[in-house]
Coordinates of C-alpha atoms in Angstrom, one line a residue:
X1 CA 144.3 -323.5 -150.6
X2 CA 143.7 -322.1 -154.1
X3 CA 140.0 -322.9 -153.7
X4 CA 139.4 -321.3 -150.9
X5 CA 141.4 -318.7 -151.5
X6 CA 138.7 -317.9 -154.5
X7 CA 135.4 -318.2 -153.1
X8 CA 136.4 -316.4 -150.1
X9 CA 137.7 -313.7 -152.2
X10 CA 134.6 -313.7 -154.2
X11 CA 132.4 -313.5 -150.9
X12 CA 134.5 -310.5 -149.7
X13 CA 134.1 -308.9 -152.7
X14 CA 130.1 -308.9 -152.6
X15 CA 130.2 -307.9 -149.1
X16 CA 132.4 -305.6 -149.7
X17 CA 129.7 -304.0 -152.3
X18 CA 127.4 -303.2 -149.3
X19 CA 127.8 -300.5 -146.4
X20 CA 128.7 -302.9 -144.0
X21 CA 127.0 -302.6 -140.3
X22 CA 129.1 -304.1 -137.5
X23 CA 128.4 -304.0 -134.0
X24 CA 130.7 -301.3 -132.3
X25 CA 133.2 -301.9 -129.6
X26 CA 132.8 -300.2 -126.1
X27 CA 134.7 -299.6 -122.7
X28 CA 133.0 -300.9 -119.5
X29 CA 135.4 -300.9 -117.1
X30 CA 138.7 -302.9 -118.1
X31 CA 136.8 -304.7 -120.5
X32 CA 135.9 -304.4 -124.5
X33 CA 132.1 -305.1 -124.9
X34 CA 129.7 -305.6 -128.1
X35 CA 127.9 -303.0 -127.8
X36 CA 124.6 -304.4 -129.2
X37 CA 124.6 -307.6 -128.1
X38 CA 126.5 -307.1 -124.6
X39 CA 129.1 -309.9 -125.0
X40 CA 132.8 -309.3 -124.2
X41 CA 135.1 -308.7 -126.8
X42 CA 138.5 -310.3 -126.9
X43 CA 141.0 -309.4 -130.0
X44 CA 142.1 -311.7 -132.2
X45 CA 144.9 -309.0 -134.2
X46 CA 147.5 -309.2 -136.6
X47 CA 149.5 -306.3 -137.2
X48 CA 148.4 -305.0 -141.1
X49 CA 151.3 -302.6 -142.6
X50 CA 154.3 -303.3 -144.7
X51 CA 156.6 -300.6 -145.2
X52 CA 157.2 -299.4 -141.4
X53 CA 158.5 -301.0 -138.7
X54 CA 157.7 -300.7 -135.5
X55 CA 160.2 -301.7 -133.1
X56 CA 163.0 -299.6 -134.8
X57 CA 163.0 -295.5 -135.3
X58 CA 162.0 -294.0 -138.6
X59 CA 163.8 -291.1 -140.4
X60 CA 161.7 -288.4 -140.9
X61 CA 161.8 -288.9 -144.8
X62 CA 160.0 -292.6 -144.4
X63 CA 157.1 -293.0 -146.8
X64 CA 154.4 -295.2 -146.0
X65 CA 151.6 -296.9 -147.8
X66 CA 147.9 -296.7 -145.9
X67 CA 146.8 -300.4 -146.6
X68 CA 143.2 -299.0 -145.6
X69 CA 143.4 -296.9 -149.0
X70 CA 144.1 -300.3 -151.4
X71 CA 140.7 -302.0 -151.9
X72 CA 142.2 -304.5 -154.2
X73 CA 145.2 -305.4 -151.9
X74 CA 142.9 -305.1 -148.4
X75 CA 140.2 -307.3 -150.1
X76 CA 142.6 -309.9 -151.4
X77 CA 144.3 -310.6 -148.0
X78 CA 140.9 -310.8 -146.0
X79 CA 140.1 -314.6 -146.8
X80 CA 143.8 -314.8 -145.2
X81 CA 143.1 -313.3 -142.2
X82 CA 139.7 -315.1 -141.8
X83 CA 141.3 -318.0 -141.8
X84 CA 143.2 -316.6 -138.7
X85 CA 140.1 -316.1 -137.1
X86 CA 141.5 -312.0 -137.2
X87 CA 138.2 -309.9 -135.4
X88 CA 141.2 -307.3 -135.1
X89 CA 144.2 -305.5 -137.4
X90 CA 146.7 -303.1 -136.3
X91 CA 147.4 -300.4 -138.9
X92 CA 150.6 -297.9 -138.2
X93 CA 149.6 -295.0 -140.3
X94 CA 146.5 -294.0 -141.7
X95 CA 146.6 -291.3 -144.7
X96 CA 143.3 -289.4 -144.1
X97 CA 143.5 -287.8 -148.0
X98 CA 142.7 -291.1 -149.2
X99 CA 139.2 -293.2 -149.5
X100 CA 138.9 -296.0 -146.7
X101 CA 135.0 -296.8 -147.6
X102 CA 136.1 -300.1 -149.5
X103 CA 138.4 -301.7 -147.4
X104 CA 136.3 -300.6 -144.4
X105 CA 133.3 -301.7 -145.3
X106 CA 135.4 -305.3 -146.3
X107 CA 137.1 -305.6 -143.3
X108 CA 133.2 -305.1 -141.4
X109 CA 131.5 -307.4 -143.7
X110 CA 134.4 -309.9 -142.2
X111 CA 133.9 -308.7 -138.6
X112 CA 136.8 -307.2 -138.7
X113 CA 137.5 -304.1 -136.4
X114 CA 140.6 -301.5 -136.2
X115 CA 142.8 -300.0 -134.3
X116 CA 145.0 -297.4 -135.9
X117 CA 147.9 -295.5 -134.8
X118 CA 147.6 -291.2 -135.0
X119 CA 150.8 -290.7 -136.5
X120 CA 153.1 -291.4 -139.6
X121 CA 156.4 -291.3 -139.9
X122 CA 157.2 -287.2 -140.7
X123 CA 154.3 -286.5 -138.1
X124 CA 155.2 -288.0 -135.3
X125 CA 156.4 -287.3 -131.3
X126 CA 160.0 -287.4 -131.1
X127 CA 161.8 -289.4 -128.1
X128 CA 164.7 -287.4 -128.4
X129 CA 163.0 -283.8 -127.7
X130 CA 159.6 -283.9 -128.0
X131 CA 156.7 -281.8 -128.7
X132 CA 153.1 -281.8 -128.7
X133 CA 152.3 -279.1 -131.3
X134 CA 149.4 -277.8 -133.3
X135 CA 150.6 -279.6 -136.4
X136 CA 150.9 -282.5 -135.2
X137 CA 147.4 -282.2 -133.5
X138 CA 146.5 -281.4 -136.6
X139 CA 147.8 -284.9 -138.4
X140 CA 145.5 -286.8 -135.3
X141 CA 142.5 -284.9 -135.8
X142 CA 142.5 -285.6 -139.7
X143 CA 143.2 -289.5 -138.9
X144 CA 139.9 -289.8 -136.0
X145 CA 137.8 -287.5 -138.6
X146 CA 138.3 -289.7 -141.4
X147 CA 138.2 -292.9 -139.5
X148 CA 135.5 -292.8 -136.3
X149 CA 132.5 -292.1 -139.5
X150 CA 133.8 -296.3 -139.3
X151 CA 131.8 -298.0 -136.7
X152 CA 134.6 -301.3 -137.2
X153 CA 137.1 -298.4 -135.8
X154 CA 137.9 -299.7 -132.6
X155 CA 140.3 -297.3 -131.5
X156 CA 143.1 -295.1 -131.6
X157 CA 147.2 -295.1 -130.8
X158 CA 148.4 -291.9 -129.5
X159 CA 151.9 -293.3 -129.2
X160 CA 153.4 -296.6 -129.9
X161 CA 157.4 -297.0 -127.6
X162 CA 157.9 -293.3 -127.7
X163 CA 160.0 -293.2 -124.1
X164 CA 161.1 -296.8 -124.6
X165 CA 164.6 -296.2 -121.6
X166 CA 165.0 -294.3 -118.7
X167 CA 166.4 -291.8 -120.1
X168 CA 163.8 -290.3 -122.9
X169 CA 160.7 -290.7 -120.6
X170 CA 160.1 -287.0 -120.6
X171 CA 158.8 -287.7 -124.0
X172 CA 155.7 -289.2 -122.3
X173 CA 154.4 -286.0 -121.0
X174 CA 153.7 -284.8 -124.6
X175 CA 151.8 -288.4 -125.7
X176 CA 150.1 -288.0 -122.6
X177 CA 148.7 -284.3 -124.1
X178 CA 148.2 -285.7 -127.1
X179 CA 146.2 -288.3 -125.4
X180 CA 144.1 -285.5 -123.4
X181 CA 143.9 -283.1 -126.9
X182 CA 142.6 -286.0 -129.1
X183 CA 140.0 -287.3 -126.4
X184 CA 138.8 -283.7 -126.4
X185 CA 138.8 -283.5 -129.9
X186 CA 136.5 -286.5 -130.6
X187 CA 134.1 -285.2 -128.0
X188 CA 134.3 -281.4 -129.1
X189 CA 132.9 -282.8 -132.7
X190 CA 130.2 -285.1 -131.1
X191 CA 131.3 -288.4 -133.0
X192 CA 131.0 -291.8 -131.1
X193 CA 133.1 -292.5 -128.4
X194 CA 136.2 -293.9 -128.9
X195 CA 138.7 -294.6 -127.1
X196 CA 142.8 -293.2 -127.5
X197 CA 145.4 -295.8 -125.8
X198 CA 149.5 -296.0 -125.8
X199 CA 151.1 -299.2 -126.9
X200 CA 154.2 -299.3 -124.8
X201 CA 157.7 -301.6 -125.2
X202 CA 158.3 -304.6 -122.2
X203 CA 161.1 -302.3 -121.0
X204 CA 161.7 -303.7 -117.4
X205 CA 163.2 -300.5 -115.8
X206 CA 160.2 -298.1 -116.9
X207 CA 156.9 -300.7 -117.8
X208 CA 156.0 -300.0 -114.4
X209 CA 155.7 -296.7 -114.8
X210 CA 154.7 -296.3 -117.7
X211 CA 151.5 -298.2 -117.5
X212 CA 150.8 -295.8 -113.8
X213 CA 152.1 -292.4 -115.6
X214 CA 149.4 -293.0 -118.4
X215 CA 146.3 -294.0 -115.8
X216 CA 147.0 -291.7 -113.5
X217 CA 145.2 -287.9 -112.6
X218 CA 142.7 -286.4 -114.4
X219 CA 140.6 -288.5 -116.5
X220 CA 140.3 -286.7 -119.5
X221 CA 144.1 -286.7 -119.8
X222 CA 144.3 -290.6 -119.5
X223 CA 144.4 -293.3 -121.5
X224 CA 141.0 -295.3 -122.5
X225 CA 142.9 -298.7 -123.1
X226 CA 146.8 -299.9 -122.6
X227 CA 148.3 -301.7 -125.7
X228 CA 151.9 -303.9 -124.8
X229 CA 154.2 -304.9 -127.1
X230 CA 155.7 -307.9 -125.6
X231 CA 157.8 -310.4 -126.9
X232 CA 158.5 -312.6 -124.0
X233 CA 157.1 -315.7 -125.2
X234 CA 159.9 -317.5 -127.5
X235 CA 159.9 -321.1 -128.9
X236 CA 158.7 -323.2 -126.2
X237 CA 157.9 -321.9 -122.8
X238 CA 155.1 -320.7 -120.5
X239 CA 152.9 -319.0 -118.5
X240 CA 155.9 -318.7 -115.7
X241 CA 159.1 -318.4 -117.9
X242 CA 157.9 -316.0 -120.4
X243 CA 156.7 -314.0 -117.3
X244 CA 153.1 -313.7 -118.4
X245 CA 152.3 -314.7 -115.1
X246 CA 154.0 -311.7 -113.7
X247 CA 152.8 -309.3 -115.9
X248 CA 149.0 -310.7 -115.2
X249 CA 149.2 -310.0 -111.6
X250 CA 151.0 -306.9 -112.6
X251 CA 147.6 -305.6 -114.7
X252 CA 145.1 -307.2 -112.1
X253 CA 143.6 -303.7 -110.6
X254 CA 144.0 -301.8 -113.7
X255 CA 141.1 -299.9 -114.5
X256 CA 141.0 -299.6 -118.2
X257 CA 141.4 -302.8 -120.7
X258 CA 144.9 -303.9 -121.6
X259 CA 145.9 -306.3 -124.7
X260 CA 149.3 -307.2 -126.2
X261 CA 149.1 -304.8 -128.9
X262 CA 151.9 -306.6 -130.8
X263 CA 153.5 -310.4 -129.9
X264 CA 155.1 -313.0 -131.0
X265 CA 158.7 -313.6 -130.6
X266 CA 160.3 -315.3 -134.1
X267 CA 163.2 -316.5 -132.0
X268 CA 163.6 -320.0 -132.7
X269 CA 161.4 -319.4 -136.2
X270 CA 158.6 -320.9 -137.5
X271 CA 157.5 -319.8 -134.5
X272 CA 155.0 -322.0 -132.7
X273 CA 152.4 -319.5 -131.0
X274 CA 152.1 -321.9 -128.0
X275 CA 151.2 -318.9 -126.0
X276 CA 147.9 -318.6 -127.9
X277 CA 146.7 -321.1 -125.8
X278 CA 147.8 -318.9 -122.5
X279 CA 146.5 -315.6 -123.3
X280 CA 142.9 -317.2 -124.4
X281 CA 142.8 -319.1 -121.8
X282 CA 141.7 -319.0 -118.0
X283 CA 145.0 -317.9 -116.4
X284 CA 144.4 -314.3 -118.4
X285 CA 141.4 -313.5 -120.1
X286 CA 140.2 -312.3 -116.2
X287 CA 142.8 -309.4 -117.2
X288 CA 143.7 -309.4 -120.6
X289 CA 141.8 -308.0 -123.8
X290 CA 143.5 -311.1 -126.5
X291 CA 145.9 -309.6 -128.5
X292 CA 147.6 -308.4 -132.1
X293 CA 150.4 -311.3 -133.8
X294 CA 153.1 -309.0 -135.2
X295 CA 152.8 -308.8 -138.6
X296 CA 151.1 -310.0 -141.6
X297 CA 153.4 -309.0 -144.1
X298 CA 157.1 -311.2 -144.5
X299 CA 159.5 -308.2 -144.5
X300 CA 163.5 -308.1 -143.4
X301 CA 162.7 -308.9 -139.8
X302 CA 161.6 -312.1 -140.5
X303 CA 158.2 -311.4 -138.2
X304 CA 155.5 -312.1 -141.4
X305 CA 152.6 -314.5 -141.9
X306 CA 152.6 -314.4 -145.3
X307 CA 154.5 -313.5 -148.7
X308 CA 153.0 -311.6 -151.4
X309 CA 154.8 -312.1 -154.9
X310 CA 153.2 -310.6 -157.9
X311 CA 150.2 -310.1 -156.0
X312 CA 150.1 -313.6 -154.5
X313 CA 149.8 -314.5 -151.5
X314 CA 152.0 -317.2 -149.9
X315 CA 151.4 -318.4 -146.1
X316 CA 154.5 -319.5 -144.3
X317 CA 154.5 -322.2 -141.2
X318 CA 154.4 -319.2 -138.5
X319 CA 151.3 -318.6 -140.8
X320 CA 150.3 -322.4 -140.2
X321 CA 150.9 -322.5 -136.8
X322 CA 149.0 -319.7 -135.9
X323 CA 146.1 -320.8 -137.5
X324 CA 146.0 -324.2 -135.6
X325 CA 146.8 -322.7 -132.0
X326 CA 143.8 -319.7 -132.5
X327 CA 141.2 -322.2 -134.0
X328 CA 141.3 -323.7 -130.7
X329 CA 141.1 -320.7 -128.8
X330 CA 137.4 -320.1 -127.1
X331 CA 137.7 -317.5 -124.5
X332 CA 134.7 -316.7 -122.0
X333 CA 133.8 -313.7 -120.7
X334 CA 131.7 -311.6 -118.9
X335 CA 128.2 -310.0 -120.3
X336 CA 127.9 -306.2 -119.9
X337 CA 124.6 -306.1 -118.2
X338 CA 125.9 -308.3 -115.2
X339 CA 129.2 -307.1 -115.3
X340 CA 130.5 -304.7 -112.0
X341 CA 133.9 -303.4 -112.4
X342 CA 135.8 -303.3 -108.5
X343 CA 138.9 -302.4 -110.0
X344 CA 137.8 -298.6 -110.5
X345 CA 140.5 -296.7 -109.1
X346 CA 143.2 -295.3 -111.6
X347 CA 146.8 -295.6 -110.9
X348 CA 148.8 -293.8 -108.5
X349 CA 151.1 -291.1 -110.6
X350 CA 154.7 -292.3 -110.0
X351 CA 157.7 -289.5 -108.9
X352 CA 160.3 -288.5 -110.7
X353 CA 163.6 -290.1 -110.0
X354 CA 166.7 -291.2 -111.6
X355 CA 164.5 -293.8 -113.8
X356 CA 161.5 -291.5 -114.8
X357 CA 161.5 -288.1 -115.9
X358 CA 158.2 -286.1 -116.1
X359 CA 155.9 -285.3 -113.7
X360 CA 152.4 -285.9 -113.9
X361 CA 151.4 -282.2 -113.5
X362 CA 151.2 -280.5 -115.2
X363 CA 150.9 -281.8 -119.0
X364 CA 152.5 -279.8 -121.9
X365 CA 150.0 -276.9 -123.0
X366 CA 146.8 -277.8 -124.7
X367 CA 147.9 -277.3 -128.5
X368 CA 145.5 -274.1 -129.2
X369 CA 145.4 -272.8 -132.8
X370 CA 143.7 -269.6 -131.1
X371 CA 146.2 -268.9 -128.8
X372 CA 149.2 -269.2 -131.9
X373 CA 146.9 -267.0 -134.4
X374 CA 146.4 -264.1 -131.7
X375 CA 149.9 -264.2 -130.8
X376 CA 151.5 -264.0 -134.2
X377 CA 149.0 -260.8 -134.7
X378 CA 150.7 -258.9 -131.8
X379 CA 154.1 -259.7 -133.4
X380 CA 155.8 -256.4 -135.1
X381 CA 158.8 -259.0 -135.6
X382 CA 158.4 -262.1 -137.4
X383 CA 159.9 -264.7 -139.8
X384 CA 160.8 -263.5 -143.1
X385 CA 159.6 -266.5 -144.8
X386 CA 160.2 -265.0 -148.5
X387 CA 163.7 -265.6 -147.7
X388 CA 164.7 -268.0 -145.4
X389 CA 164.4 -271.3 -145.6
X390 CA 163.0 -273.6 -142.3
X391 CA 166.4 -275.3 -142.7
X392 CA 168.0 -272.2 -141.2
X393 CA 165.8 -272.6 -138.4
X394 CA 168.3 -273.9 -136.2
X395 CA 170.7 -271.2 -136.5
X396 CA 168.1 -268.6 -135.3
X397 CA 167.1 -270.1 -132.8
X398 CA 170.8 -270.6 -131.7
X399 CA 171.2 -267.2 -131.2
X400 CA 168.5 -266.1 -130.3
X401 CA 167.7 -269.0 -127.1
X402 CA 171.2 -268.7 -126.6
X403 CA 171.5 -264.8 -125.2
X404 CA 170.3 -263.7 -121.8
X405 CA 170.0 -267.5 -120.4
X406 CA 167.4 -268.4 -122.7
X407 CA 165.4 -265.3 -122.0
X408 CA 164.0 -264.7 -124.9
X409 CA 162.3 -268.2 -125.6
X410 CA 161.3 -268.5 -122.0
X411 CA 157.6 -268.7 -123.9
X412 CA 158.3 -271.5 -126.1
X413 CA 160.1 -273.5 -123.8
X414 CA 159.4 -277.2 -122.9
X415 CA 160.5 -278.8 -119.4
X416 CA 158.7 -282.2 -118.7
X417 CA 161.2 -282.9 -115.4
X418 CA 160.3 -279.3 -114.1
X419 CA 156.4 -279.3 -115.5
X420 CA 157.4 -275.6 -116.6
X421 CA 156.5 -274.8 -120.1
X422 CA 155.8 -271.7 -122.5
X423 CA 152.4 -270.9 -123.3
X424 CA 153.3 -270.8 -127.2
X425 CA 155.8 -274.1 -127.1
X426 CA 152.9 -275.8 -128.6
X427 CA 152.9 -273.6 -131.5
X428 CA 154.2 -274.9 -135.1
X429 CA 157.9 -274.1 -135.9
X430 CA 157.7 -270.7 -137.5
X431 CA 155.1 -269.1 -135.3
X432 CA 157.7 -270.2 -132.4
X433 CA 160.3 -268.2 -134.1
X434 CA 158.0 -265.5 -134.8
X435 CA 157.4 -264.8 -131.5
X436 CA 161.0 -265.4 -130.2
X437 CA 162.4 -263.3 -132.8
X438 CA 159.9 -260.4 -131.4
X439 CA 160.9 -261.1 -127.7
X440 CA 164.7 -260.3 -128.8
X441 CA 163.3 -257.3 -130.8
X442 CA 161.3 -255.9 -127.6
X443 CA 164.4 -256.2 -125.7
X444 CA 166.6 -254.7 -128.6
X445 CA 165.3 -251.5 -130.0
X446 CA 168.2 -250.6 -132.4
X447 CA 168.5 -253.3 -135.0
X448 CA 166.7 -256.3 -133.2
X449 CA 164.5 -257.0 -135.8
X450 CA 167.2 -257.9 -138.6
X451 CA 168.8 -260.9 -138.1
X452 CA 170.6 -260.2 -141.4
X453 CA 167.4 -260.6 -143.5
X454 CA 166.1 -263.8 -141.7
X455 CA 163.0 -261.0 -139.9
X456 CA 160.7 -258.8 -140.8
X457 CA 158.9 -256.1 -139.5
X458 CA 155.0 -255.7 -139.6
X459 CA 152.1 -254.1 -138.3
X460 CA 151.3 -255.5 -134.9
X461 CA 147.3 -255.6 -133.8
X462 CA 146.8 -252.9 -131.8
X463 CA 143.4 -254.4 -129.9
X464 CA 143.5 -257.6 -128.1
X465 CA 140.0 -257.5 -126.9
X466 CA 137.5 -260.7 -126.7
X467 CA 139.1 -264.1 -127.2
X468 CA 142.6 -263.1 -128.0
X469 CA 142.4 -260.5 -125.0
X470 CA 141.5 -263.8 -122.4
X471 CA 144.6 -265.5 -124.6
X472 CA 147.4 -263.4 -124.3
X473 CA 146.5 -262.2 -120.7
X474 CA 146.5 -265.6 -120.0
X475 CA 149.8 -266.8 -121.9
X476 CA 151.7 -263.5 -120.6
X477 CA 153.9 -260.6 -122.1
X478 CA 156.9 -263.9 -122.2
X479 CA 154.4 -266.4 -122.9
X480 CA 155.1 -267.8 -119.4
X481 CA 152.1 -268.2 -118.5
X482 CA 149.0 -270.6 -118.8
X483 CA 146.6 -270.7 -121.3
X484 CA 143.3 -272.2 -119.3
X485 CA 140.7 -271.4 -122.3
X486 CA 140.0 -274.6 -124.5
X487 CA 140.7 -274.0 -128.4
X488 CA 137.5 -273.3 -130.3
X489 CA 138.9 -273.3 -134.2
X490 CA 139.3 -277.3 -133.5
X491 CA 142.6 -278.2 -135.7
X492 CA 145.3 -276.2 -136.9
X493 CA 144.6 -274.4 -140.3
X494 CA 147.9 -274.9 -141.4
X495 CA 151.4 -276.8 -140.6
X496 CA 153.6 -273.7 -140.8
X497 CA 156.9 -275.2 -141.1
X498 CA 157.3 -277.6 -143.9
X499 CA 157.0 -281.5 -143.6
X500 CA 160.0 -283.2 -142.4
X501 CA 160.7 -281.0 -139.5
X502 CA 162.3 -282.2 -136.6
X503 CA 164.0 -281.0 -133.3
X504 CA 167.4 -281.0 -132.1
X505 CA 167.8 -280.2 -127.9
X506 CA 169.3 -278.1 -126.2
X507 CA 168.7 -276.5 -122.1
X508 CA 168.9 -272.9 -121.0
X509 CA 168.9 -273.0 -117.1
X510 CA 165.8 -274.8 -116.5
X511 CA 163.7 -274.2 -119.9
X512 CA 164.2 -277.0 -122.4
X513 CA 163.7 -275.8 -125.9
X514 CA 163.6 -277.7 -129.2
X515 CA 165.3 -276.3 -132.2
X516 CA 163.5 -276.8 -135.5
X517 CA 166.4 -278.5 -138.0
X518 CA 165.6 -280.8 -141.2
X519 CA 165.3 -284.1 -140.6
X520 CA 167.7 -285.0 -143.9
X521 CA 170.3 -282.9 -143.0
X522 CA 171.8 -284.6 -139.9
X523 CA 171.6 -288.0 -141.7
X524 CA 170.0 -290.0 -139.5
X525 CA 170.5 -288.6 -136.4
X526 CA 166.7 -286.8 -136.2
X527 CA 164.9 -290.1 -135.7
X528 CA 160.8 -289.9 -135.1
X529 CA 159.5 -292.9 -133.9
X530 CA 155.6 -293.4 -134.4

């Protein structure tokens, strides 16, 4: 093992010296093709992030390490996943201020393609009240601007178990915008196509509609591919008892690809990977893309391949048996040129009822730096962010959404059950206050602007002609309206309320508003699942 671990190491490293080409991954249909060569493209994946786990919630404090970033560490376990036969890794969060050419270019010179997730831990959609906002378009955009110059980036995660029960499946109305937003995004800036999925949890009450929810309505707004995390498969069973079987028929119309973006249950451990043999075989690669082993990296859970000690690397005998059942695994395919999709027909939208939550129109407000920077220049009320702090968030908005039935934050409002939202509930944190603050103010001519302090008053624009004049007559006096005109400053500029912001819910009638609260203060309780 020593000996190959060197020579492969070595031939990474020269590889690794050249701007790897690879041949890019395309959508035809509900398959993955080469897109040079026309051959169909079935992932061979292991999960490629220690730090952050991704079947559990993560505080909003959670670091992470980008393993894209570490040359040395990417470079070293390559050989490893070659001997896997890997074509695919799954990386969880991407940090787009740091330099990726390295372990790219590696990874390509291995034939190695990626698919990474948007968010990261304190940038992330929260189950528990979410929000699709322009920070947290703004963490997307940064991640597909520094990773789709890659032509081994196969695609992007827009979610991974964000509604994950019955009852936080609202919270797919925002993924689903961030889906439409980031698709936009990518085309708005002319880069290659790429795709944006969801990687969703086997939760039998909601899979069902889940996978319709994401496929359904207007293109642009779906998903290009459909990752599942399934762990069905444990020890010794089979196509019929682990229910793959099920969930093949289940997938056999759907119009995009689908692929198990993370498996392998560890329950009896080592595990065996008999289903390897199953999901490269002829009973599912008709329907199914291949797949991602959860993880590389031994952690607490007890899911990894291999240890790494003082920079060594260690395989294990999940790490063995993997490696034996995928060296046998030769799936055939289809060639692109003689390829004709039937299944062409996206899902139908499911309802809402006592087991799913939003409706499918419409989607949470396209997050439009634009429409935020024109409204906060008609403010003559705003934050006073000299003095307070965006931990005493919560309490303004309290008050202030807690008068008048909500009145005031009718424009920043958020109700996936309803489809009603504010124009400016897509706004960052202290823009949102900004302009509820004002709306009390408005309404309060002697002494609404003082919150003891927390405002401030300020000149207000006194034009809103051109762009802004189309925004705010769209959005409304109460930001109840609906802002139609696409974003043309791309990204937000700026993240307004500091890192490690979260929401806490409460409802006002039928608004649903999110109160901005640091994530360390309620000790657990803000959780942000990526």
């Amino acid at each position: 093992m020593k000996g190959f671990t060197l020579a492969a190491a070595a031939t990474a490293l020269l590889a690794s010296t050249a701007s790897a080409a690879v041949d890019p991954i395309i959508i035809k249909g509900s398959k993955f093709f080469y897109k040079t060569n026309g051959t169909q493209f079935f992932m061979k994946g292991v999960a490629y992030q220690q730090g952050i786990s991704s079947n559990t919630s993560q505080t909003s404090d959670t670091a992470y390490i980008d393993p894209l970033a570490d040359a040395a560490s990417c470079k070293r376990d390559i050989p490893f996943l070659a001997k896997l036969k890997t074509n695919t890794i799954r990386v969880y969060a991407v940090d787009p201020s740091k330099d990726h050419d390295d372990c790219m270019n590696a990874l390509a010179a291995a034939g190695i393609y990626v698919v990474a997730d948007l968010s990261q831990p304190r940038e992330s959609i929260n189950r528990d009240d979410a929000q699709w906002t322009t920070t947290l378009l703004k963490r997307y955009t940064d991640v597909v601007d520094i990773m789709a110059k890659y032509d081994n980036t196969l695609g992007f995660f827009a979610g991974n178990e964000v509604s994950n029960q019955p009852n936080n499946t609202g919270a797919s109305a925002f993924v689903k915008a961030a889906v439409r937003d980031t698709k936009a995004y990518i085309k708005q800036k002319n880069y290659r196509t790429i795709g944006v999925g969801y990687a969703t949890n086997d939760d039998a009450d909601i899979r069902v509609d889940m996978e319709q929810y994401f496929d359904c309505g207007d293109r642009s707004a779906a998903i290009d591919f459909w990752g599942y995390n399934i762990y069905s498969w444990c020890g010794k069973s089979s196509f019929e008892k682990s229910g793959y079987d099920v969930r093949t028929e289940e997938f056999k119309n759907y119009d995009v690809p689908v692929f198990f973006a993370e498996y392998g249950c560890n329950t009896p451990r080592p595990r065996l990977f008999t289903e390897v043999g199953a999901l490269y075989g002829s009973d599912m690669t008709g329907v199914w893309s291949g797949g991602i082993v959860y993880m590389y990296f031994e952690e607490e859970n007890e899911f990894g391949l291999v240890s790494i000690n003082n920079n060594e690397v260690k395989t294990n005998d999940d790490f063995n048996n993997l490696s034996k059942e995928i060296a046998k695994a030769a799936p055939t395919g289809d060639k692109i040129d003689s390829y004709n999709p039937t299944n062409t027909a996206p899902a139908k939208c499911p309802s809402v009822d006592a087991t799913w939550a939003a409706v499918a129109t419409p989607l949470p407000p396209v997050a439009n730096t634009d429409a935020c920077s024109c409204m906060v220049d008609t403010l003559g009320c705003t934050v006073n962010t000299a003095e307070v702090d965006p931990t005493d968030y919560k309490k303004l908005f309290d008050f202030i959404c807690g008068v008048k039935d909500g009145k005031y934050c009718a424009g920043i409002g958020r109700n996936a059950t309803a489809g009603v939202y504010g124009a400016y509930g897509m706004c960052n944190a202290t823009e949102q206050l900004g302009f509820a603050m004002n709306q009390y103010a408005l309404a309060n001519s002697n002494g609404g602007c003082d919150f003891s302090g927390s405002a401030t008053t300020k000149v207000a624009a006194k034009t809103t002609s051109g762009t802004c004049g189309t925004l705010l007559a769209q959005a409304g006096a109460e930001g109840t309206g609906t802002v139609t005109s696409a974003p043309t400053g791309g990204a937000a500029k700026s993240t307004g309320a500091a890192a490690g912001l979260t929401v806490s819910h409460f409802q006002t009638g039928f608004v649903t508003l999110g109160v901005y609260v640091f994530g360390a203060t309620l000790s657990g309780m803000a959780m942000i699942l990526l």
